Coordinates of N, CA and C in Angstrom, one line a residue:
X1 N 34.8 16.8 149.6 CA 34.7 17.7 148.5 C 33.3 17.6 147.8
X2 N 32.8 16.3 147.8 CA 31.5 16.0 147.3 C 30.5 16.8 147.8
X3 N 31.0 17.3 149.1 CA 30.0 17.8 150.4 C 29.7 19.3 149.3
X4 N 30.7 19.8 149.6 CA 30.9 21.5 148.9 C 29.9 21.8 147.6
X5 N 30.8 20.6 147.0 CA 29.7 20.4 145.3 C 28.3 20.4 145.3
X6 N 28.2 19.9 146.1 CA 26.5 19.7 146.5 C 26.1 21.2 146.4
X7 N 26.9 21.7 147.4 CA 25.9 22.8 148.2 C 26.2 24.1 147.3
X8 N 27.4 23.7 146.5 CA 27.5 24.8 145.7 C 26.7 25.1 144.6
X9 N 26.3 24.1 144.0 CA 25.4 23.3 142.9 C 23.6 23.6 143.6
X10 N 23.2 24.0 144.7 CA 22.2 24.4 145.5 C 21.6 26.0 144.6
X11 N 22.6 26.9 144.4 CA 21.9 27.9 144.0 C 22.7 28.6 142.6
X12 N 22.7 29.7 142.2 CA 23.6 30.4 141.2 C 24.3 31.0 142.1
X13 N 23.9 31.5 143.4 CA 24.9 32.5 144.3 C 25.1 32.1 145.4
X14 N 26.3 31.3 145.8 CA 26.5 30.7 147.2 C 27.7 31.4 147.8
X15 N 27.4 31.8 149.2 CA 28.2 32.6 150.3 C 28.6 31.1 151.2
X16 N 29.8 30.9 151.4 CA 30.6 30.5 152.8 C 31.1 31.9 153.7
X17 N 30.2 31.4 155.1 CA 30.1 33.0 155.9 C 30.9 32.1 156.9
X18 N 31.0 32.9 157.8 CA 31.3 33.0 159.7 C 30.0 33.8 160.0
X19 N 29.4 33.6 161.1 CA 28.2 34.4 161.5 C 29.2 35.7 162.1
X20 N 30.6 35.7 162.7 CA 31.0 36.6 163.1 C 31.7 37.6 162.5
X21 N 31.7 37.3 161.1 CA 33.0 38.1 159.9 C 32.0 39.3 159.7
X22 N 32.6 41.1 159.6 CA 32.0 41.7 159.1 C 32.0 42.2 157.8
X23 N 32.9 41.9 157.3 CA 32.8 41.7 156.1 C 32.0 40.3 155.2
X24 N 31.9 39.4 155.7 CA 30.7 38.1 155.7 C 29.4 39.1 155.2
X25 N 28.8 39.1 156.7 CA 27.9 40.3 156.9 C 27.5 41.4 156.0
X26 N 28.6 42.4 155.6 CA 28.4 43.1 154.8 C 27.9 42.6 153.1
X27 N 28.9 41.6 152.6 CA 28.4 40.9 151.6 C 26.9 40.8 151.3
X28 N 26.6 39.9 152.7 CA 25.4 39.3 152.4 C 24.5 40.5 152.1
X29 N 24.1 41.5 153.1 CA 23.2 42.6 153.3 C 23.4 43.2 152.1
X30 N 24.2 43.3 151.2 CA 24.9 44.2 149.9 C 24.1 43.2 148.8
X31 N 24.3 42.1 148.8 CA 23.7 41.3 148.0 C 22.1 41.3 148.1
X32 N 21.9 41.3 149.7 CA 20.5 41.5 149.3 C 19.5 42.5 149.1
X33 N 20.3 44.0 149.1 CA 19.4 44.8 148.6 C 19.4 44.9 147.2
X34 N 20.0 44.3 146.2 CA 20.3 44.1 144.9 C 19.1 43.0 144.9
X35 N 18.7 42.7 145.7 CA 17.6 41.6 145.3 C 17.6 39.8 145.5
X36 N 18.9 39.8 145.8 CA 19.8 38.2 145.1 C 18.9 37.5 146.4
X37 N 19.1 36.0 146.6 CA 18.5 35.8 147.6 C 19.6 34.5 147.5
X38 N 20.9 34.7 148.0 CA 22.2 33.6 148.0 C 22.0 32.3 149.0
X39 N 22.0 31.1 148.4 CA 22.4 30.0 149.5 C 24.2 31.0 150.8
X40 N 23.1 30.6 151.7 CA 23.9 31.2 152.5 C 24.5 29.9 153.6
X41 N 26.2 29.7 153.8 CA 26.6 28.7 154.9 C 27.7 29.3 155.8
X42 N 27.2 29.2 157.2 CA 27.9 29.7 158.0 C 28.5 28.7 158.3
X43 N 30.2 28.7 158.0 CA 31.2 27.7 158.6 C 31.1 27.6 160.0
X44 N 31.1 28.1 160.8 CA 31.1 28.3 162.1 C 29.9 27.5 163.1
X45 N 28.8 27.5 162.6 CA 27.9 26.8 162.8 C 27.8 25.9 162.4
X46 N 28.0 25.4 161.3 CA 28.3 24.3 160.9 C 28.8 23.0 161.6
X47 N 28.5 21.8 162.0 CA 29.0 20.7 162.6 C 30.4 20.2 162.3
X48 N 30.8 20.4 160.5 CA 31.9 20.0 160.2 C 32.5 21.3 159.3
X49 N 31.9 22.1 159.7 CA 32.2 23.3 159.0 C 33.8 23.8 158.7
X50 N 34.8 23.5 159.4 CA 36.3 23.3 159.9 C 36.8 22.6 158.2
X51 N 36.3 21.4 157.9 CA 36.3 20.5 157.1 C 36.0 21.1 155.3
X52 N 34.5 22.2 155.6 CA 34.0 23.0 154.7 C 34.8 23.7 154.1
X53 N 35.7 24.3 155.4 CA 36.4 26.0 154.9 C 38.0 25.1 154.3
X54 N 38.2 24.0 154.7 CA 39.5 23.7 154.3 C 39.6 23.3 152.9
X55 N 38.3 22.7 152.2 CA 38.2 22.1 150.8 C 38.0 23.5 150.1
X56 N 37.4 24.3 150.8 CA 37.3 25.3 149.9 C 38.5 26.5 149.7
X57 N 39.4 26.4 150.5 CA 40.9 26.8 150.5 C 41.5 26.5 149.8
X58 N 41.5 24.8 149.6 CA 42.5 23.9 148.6 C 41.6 24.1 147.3
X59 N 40.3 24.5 147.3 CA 40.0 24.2 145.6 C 39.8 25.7 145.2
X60 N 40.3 26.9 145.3 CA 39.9 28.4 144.8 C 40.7 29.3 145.1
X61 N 41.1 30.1 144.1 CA 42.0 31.0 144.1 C 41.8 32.0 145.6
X62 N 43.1 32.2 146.0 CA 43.3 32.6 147.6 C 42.7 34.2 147.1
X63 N 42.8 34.8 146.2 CA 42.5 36.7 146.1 C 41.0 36.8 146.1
X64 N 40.3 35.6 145.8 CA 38.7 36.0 146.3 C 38.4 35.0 147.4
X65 N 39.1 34.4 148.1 CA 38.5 33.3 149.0 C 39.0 34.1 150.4
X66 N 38.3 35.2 151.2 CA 39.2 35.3 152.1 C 38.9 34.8 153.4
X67 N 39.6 34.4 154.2 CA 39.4 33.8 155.5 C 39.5 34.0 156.6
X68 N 38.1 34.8 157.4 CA 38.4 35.3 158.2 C 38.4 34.5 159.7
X69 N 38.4 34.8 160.7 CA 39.1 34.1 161.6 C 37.7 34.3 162.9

């Protein structure tokens, strides 16, 4: 969980992606024509990224955290 804190603590706007979610994707590109320039983490790529998406499951309301597969 320390892991997460860290990285969330990295910018004002942090994305947990899949490189394969289209809705991932769409966020990001939405966000960045607004300008934002979000710490961006692809679970997927990630080494322990499995680990990533599970603390972030257990610590955040399920209606904005969605989980794509």
């Amino acid at each position: 969980m320390d892991r997460v804190k860290k990285m969330v603590d990295e910018k004002p706007v942090v994305i947990f992606s899949k490189s394969s979610c289209c809705m991932c994707y769409t966020i990001k590109s939405l966000l960045s024509e607004f300008g934002m320039n979000p710490s961006v983490h692809e679970l997927d790529e990630m080494p322990r990224g499995e680990e990533v998406e599970q603390a972030l499951a257990s610590s955040v309301a399920v209606p904005w955290f969605q989980r794509c597969s």
